[in-house]
């Protein structure tokens, strides 16, 4: 399918795939959460109804931000980052932790808002660097401010999995922007030992990492969920046990509608069900990367890349945990896991991508010229010359 920049409209395939995933998610949340709701004396539809409320809000954000020119994110990003930081600090000092982590306040996870704002600030700073992108200031110092604040607050929560995801995405965007790899490599070399020490000093994360490397047959608390996730996927076979007929969600998979919903899909819909999910996400990511490739500004390119990678990383980690290819992290499957702030974040990200895909969006953004040293193609030079009236 041709990119929207070429066919003159918004990327409709991205929108269709997103809506399909959301609809599929509603059905999966219902079947995965019904046993838990019944066990608590609630109606089987209790969690699905709560999920639908977040879905409705997510749909509003998708369509709203698909029409909001992404140039406005230069100031919206600052607002999102400031609000996210304040609420994250408020969650830390509130003392109302869940499972040893102070991540929630007012029913939301403010670090998702902070993450969105941080990505926007990073993309803006990199896009405005121009030919100075290779300097120490533009390659390291300026990006380090919002990234460092975000990472520090995530360590305090703690939320190490989100911190690692963010750092990986930041690295990818910075490499794409063409920062000086010498400075970036130095920062990575200095951060890795610190990150390793933080993970090992945390009893919770250390147990999860050791549980992952402890080998098969370990049914301790740190590996219980993964073992039963594998059993559920195995029970599903090719065609599954049938929608709503899975047994693993009946007390064997803790929070089956959140952390390992992929295993419920595999048990009830089998290999073909999980394969269909993989195909839909592949289409989503392909369109996101295509939008980034054809964006008419560097800010749009970097922002589209960051939004696509943020959804991709949640997807990849959720799948890896479900099939025992990584330590348990609690990362949701975008658009499918039980609704929360991540569902809203993913909806906003898709809305931004849809707007960037519009051929007339971002046309008023002015950026300093950047040569090939920043991995830009000649199309950006043509755009800049046109805007300057040359």
Coordinates of C-alpha atoms in Angstrom, one line a residue:
X1 CA 0.0 0.0 0.0
X2 CA 1.3 3.4 -0.9
X3 CA 2.2 5.8 1.8
X4 CA -0.3 8.5 2.6
X5 CA 2.2 11.2 1.6
X6 CA 2.1 9.7 -1.9
X7 CA -1.6 8.9 -2.1
X8 CA -2.7 12.3 -0.7
X9 CA -4.5 11.2 2.5
X10 CA -4.1 9.9 6.0
X11 CA -2.7 6.4 6.4
X12 CA -6.0 4.5 6.5
X13 CA -4.3 1.1 6.9
X14 CA -2.8 2.2 10.2
X15 CA -6.2 3.3 11.4
X16 CA -8.0 0.1 10.3
X17 CA -5.4 -2.2 12.0
X18 CA -5.5 -0.2 15.2
X19 CA -9.3 -0.4 15.3
X20 CA -9.2 -4.2 14.7
X21 CA -6.7 -4.6 17.6
X22 CA -8.9 -2.5 19.9
X23 CA -12.0 -4.6 19.1
X24 CA -10.0 -7.8 19.5
X25 CA -8.8 -6.5 22.8
X26 CA -12.3 -5.9 24.1
X27 CA -13.2 -9.5 23.4
X28 CA -10.0 -10.9 25.0
X29 CA -10.3 -8.7 28.1
X30 CA -13.8 -10.2 28.6
X31 CA -12.8 -13.8 28.3
X32 CA -9.6 -13.4 30.3
X33 CA -11.1 -11.4 33.2
X34 CA -14.5 -13.1 33.6
X35 CA -13.2 -15.8 36.0
X36 CA -11.5 -13.2 38.2
X37 CA -14.6 -11.0 38.3
X38 CA -16.8 -14.0 39.3
X39 CA -14.3 -15.0 42.0
X40 CA -14.6 -11.5 43.5
X41 CA -18.4 -11.7 43.4
X42 CA -18.7 -9.3 40.5
X43 CA -20.5 -9.7 37.1
X44 CA -18.4 -11.4 34.4
X45 CA -18.5 -8.2 32.4
X46 CA -17.2 -6.0 35.1
X47 CA -13.6 -5.6 33.8
X48 CA -14.7 -5.5 30.2
X49 CA -17.0 -2.5 31.0
X50 CA -14.1 -0.7 32.8
X51 CA -11.9 -1.5 29.8
X52 CA -14.6 -0.1 27.4
X53 CA -14.4 3.2 29.2
X54 CA -10.7 3.5 28.5
X55 CA -11.3 2.4 24.9
X56 CA -13.8 5.1 24.4
X57 CA -11.3 7.7 25.7
X58 CA -8.6 6.2 23.5
X59 CA -10.8 6.4 20.4
X60 CA -11.4 10.1 21.2
X61 CA -7.6 10.7 21.4
X62 CA -6.9 8.8 18.1
X63 CA -9.3 10.9 16.1
X64 CA -8.6 14.2 18.0
X65 CA -4.8 14.0 17.5
X66 CA -5.1 12.7 14.0
X67 CA -6.4 16.2 13.1
X68 CA -4.1 18.3 15.4
X69 CA -1.1 19.4 13.4
X70 CA 1.9 17.8 14.9
X71 CA 3.7 21.1 15.0
X72 CA 1.7 21.9 18.1
X73 CA 3.4 19.0 19.9
X74 CA 6.4 21.3 20.3
X75 CA 4.5 23.0 23.1
X76 CA 2.1 20.2 24.0
X77 CA 5.2 18.0 24.7
X78 CA 6.5 20.5 27.3
X79 CA 3.1 20.5 29.0
X80 CA 2.9 16.7 28.9
X81 CA 6.4 16.4 30.3
X82 CA 5.8 18.9 33.1
X83 CA 2.4 17.4 34.1
X84 CA 3.9 13.9 34.0
X85 CA 6.9 14.8 36.1
X86 CA 4.7 16.5 38.8
X87 CA 2.2 13.6 38.9
X88 CA 5.0 11.0 39.0
X89 CA 6.6 12.8 42.0
X90 CA 3.2 13.0 43.6
X91 CA 2.8 9.3 43.2
X92 CA 6.1 8.7 44.8
X93 CA 5.4 10.8 47.9
X94 CA 1.8 9.6 48.2
X95 CA 3.0 6.3 49.7
X96 CA 0.2 4.3 48.1
X97 CA 2.2 1.6 46.4
X98 CA 1.1 -1.5 44.6
X99 CA 3.3 -4.6 44.7
X100 CA 6.2 -2.5 46.1
X101 CA 6.0 0.2 43.4
X102 CA 4.6 3.8 43.6
X103 CA 3.5 4.1 40.0
X104 CA -0.2 5.2 40.2
X105 CA -2.1 8.2 41.4
X106 CA -5.7 9.2 40.7
X107 CA -6.1 5.9 38.9
X108 CA -3.5 6.6 36.2
X109 CA 0.2 5.8 35.7
X110 CA 1.7 9.3 35.2
X111 CA 5.0 8.0 33.9
X112 CA 3.3 7.3 30.6
X113 CA 2.5 11.0 30.3
X114 CA 6.0 11.9 31.3
X115 CA 7.3 9.4 28.7
X116 CA 5.3 11.0 25.9
X117 CA 6.5 14.5 26.8
X118 CA 10.1 13.3 27.1
X119 CA 10.0 11.7 23.6
X120 CA 8.6 15.0 22.1
X121 CA 11.3 17.1 23.8
X122 CA 14.0 14.7 22.6
X123 CA 12.8 14.8 19.0
X124 CA 12.5 18.6 19.1
X125 CA 16.0 19.1 20.3
X126 CA 17.4 16.7 17.8
X127 CA 15.5 18.3 14.9
X128 CA 16.7 21.8 15.8
X129 CA 20.3 20.8 16.0
X130 CA 20.9 21.1 12.3
X131 CA 24.6 20.8 11.4
X132 CA 25.5 21.0 15.1
X133 CA 24.1 17.5 15.7
X134 CA 27.7 16.1 16.1
X135 CA 28.6 18.5 18.9
X136 CA 28.8 17.3 22.5
X137 CA 26.0 19.7 23.4
X138 CA 23.5 18.4 20.8
X139 CA 24.6 14.8 20.9
X140 CA 24.6 14.3 24.6
X141 CA 24.1 17.2 27.0
X142 CA 20.7 18.5 25.7
X143 CA 19.1 15.1 25.2
X144 CA 20.4 14.0 28.6
X145 CA 18.3 16.5 30.5
X146 CA 14.7 15.2 29.8
X147 CA 16.0 11.6 29.5
X148 CA 17.9 11.8 32.8
X149 CA 15.0 13.2 34.7
X150 CA 12.7 10.5 33.3
X151 CA 15.1 7.7 34.1
X152 CA 15.8 8.9 37.6
X153 CA 12.1 9.1 38.5
X154 CA 11.5 5.6 37.0
X155 CA 14.2 4.2 39.2
X156 CA 12.6 5.7 42.3
X157 CA 9.2 4.2 41.6
X158 CA 10.7 1.6 40.7
X159 CA 9.8 0.8 37.1
X160 CA 12.9 -0.7 35.6
X161 CA 11.3 -2.3 32.6
X162 CA 9.9 1.0 31.4
X163 CA 13.2 2.7 32.0
X164 CA 15.1 0.2 29.9
X165 CA 12.5 0.5 27.1
X166 CA 12.8 4.3 27.1
X167 CA 16.6 4.2 27.0
X168 CA 16.5 1.7 24.0
X169 CA 14.1 3.9 22.1
X170 CA 16.1 7.1 22.9
X171 CA 19.3 5.4 21.5
X172 CA 17.5 4.4 18.3
X173 CA 16.2 7.9 17.7
X174 CA 19.5 9.5 18.5
X175 CA 21.3 7.2 16.1
X176 CA 18.8 7.9 13.4
X177 CA 19.3 11.6 14.0
X178 CA 23.0 11.2 13.4
X179 CA 24.4 12.1 16.8
X180 CA 28.1 11.6 17.4
X181 CA 28.4 7.9 18.2
X182 CA 31.5 8.5 20.2
X183 CA 29.6 10.5 22.8
X184 CA 26.6 8.1 22.7
X185 CA 28.9 5.1 23.2
X186 CA 30.6 6.8 26.1
X187 CA 27.2 7.4 27.7
X188 CA 26.1 3.8 27.2
X189 CA 29.4 2.5 28.6
X190 CA 29.0 4.6 31.7
X191 CA 25.3 3.8 32.2
X192 CA 25.4 0.0 31.8
X193 CA 27.3 -0.8 35.0
X194 CA 25.0 1.6 36.9
X195 CA 21.9 0.0 35.4
X196 CA 23.2 -3.5 36.2
X197 CA 23.9 -2.5 39.8
X198 CA 20.5 -1.0 40.2
X199 CA 18.8 -4.1 38.9
X200 CA 20.8 -6.4 41.1
X201 CA 20.4 -4.3 44.3
X202 CA 16.6 -4.5 43.9
X203 CA 15.2 -7.7 45.5
X204 CA 12.2 -7.7 43.2
X205 CA 14.0 -7.3 39.9
X206 CA 16.9 -9.6 41.0
X207 CA 14.4 -12.4 41.7
X208 CA 12.8 -12.0 38.4
X209 CA 16.1 -12.1 36.5
X210 CA 17.4 -15.0 38.5
X211 CA 14.0 -16.8 38.0
X212 CA 14.3 -16.4 34.3
X213 CA 17.8 -17.9 34.2
X214 CA 17.0 -20.7 36.8
X215 CA 15.9 -23.2 34.1
X216 CA 12.8 -25.1 33.4
X217 CA 10.7 -26.6 36.1
X218 CA 11.1 -23.7 38.5
X219 CA 7.6 -23.1 39.8
X220 CA 8.6 -20.5 42.4
X221 CA 6.6 -17.2 42.6
X222 CA 9.0 -15.4 40.3
X223 CA 8.5 -17.9 37.5
X224 CA 5.0 -19.2 38.2
X225 CA 3.3 -17.0 35.7
X226 CA 5.7 -17.8 32.8
X227 CA 5.5 -21.5 33.4
X228 CA 1.7 -21.5 33.2
X229 CA 1.8 -19.1 30.2
X230 CA 3.8 -21.7 28.3
X231 CA 1.3 -24.4 29.4
X232 CA -1.6 -22.4 28.1
X233 CA 0.1 -21.8 24.8
X234 CA 0.8 -25.5 24.5
X235 CA -2.8 -26.4 25.4
X236 CA -4.0 -24.3 22.5
X237 CA -2.3 -26.2 19.8
X238 CA -3.2 -25.1 16.2
X239 CA -6.9 -24.1 16.7
X240 CA -7.2 -23.5 20.4
X241 CA -9.8 -24.7 22.9
X242 CA -12.4 -22.3 21.7
X243 CA -13.2 -18.7 22.7
X244 CA -14.0 -18.6 26.4
X245 CA -13.0 -22.2 27.0
X246 CA -9.5 -21.8 28.3
X247 CA -8.7 -23.1 31.8
X248 CA -5.4 -21.4 32.6
X249 CA -7.2 -18.1 33.4
X250 CA -9.0 -19.9 36.3
X251 CA -6.4 -19.1 38.9
X252 CA -3.3 -20.4 37.1
X253 CA -2.5 -17.2 35.3
X254 CA -2.4 -14.2 37.7
X255 CA -3.9 -11.1 36.1
X256 CA -4.4 -13.0 32.8
X257 CA -6.2 -10.0 31.3
X258 CA -3.1 -7.8 31.8
X259 CA 0.4 -9.2 31.9
X260 CA 0.0 -12.4 29.8
X261 CA -3.1 -11.9 27.8
X262 CA -1.2 -13.3 24.8
X263 CA -1.2 -16.7 26.5
X264 CA -4.9 -16.6 26.9
X265 CA -5.2 -15.9 23.1
X266 CA -2.9 -18.8 22.4
X267 CA -4.9 -21.2 24.6
X268 CA -8.3 -20.3 23.3
X269 CA -7.6 -19.4 19.7
X270 CA -4.5 -21.5 19.1
X271 CA -1.5 -20.9 16.8
X272 CA -3.7 -19.2 14.2
X273 CA -5.1 -16.8 16.7
X274 CA -1.7 -15.7 17.9
X275 CA -0.4 -15.6 14.4
X276 CA -3.3 -13.2 13.4
X277 CA -2.3 -10.9 16.3
X278 CA 1.3 -10.9 15.1
X279 CA 0.2 -10.1 11.5
X280 CA -1.9 -7.2 12.7
X281 CA 1.0 -5.7 14.8
X282 CA 3.4 -6.2 11.9
X283 CA 1.1 -4.2 9.7
X284 CA 0.9 -1.5 12.4
X285 CA 4.7 -1.3 12.8
X286 CA 5.3 -1.3 9.0
X287 CA 3.0 1.7 8.5
X288 CA 4.5 3.5 11.5
X289 CA 8.0 3.1 10.1
X290 CA 6.8 4.1 6.6
X291 CA 5.3 7.3 8.0
X292 CA 8.6 8.1 9.7
X293 CA 10.5 7.4 6.5
X294 CA 8.3 9.8 4.4
X295 CA 7.8 12.5 7.0
X296 CA 8.5 16.0 5.5
X297 CA 10.4 17.3 8.6
X298 CA 13.0 15.9 10.8
X299 CA 10.8 16.5 13.8
X300 CA 8.1 14.4 12.2
X301 CA 10.5 11.7 11.3
X302 CA 11.9 11.4 14.8
X303 CA 8.6 11.7 16.5
X304 CA 7.0 9.0 14.3
X305 CA 9.9 6.7 14.9
X306 CA 9.7 7.2 18.7
X307 CA 5.9 6.6 18.7
X308 CA 6.2 3.5 16.6
X309 CA 9.1 2.1 18.7
X310 CA 7.3 2.7 22.0
X311 CA 4.4 0.6 20.9
X312 CA 6.7 -2.0 19.4
X313 CA 8.8 -2.4 22.5
X314 CA 5.7 -3.0 24.7
X315 CA 4.5 -5.6 22.2
X316 CA 7.9 -7.3 21.9
X317 CA 8.5 -7.5 25.6
X318 CA 5.0 -8.8 26.3
X319 CA 5.4 -11.5 23.7
X320 CA 8.9 -12.5 24.9
X321 CA 7.7 -12.8 28.5
X322 CA 4.7 -14.9 27.5
X323 CA 6.9 -17.4 25.6
X324 CA 9.7 -17.3 28.2
X325 CA 12.2 -15.4 26.2
X326 CA 12.7 -12.7 28.9
X327 CA 12.2 -12.0 32.6
X328 CA 8.7 -11.2 33.8
X329 CA 8.1 -7.4 33.5
X330 CA 4.4 -6.7 33.6
X331 CA 4.4 -4.9 30.3
X332 CA 0.9 -4.8 28.6
X333 CA 0.1 -5.9 25.1
X334 CA -0.8 -2.6 23.4
X335 CA -4.6 -2.2 22.6
X336 CA -5.3 -5.7 23.9
X337 CA -4.4 -5.9 27.6
X338 CA -6.9 -4.6 30.1
X339 CA -7.2 -0.8 29.7
X340 CA -5.0 1.6 31.6
X341 CA -2.8 4.6 30.9
X342 CA -0.8 2.6 28.4
X343 CA -3.9 2.1 26.3
X344 CA -4.4 5.9 26.3
X345 CA -0.7 6.5 25.5
X346 CA -0.8 4.0 22.6
X347 CA -4.0 5.7 21.3
X348 CA -2.3 9.1 21.4
X349 CA 0.7 7.7 19.7
X350 CA -1.4 6.4 16.8
X351 CA -3.2 9.7 16.6
X352 CA 0.1 11.5 16.2
X353 CA 1.3 9.0 13.6
X354 CA -2.0 9.5 11.6
X355 CA -1.5 13.2 11.6
X356 CA 2.2 13.0 10.5
X357 CA 1.0 10.8 7.6
X358 CA -1.2 13.7 6.4
X359 CA 0.6 15.4 3.5
X360 CA -0.1 19.0 4.7
X361 CA 0.7 18.5 8.4
X362 CA 3.9 20.1 9.7
X363 CA 4.3 22.4 6.7
X364 CA 4.9 25.4 8.9
X365 CA 7.7 23.8 10.9
X366 CA 11.0 25.5 10.2
X367 CA 14.2 23.6 10.9
X368 CA 17.9 24.5 10.3
X369 CA 19.4 22.6 7.4
X370 CA 21.2 19.4 8.3
X371 CA 23.6 17.8 5.8
X372 CA 24.1 14.1 5.2
X373 CA 26.2 13.8 8.4
X374 CA 23.0 13.5 10.3
X375 CA 21.7 10.6 8.1
X376 CA 19.2 12.8 6.3
X377 CA 18.3 12.3 2.7
X378 CA 18.3 15.0 0.0
X379 CA 14.5 15.4 0.4
X380 CA 15.1 17.4 3.6
X381 CA 17.4 19.8 1.7
X382 CA 14.8 20.3 -0.9
X383 CA 12.1 21.0 1.7
X384 CA 14.4 23.5 3.5
X385 CA 15.2 25.3 0.2
X386 CA 11.6 25.5 -0.7
X387 CA 10.6 27.0 2.7
X388 CA 13.4 29.5 2.6
X389 CA 12.3 30.7 -0.8
X390 CA 15.4 29.7 -2.7

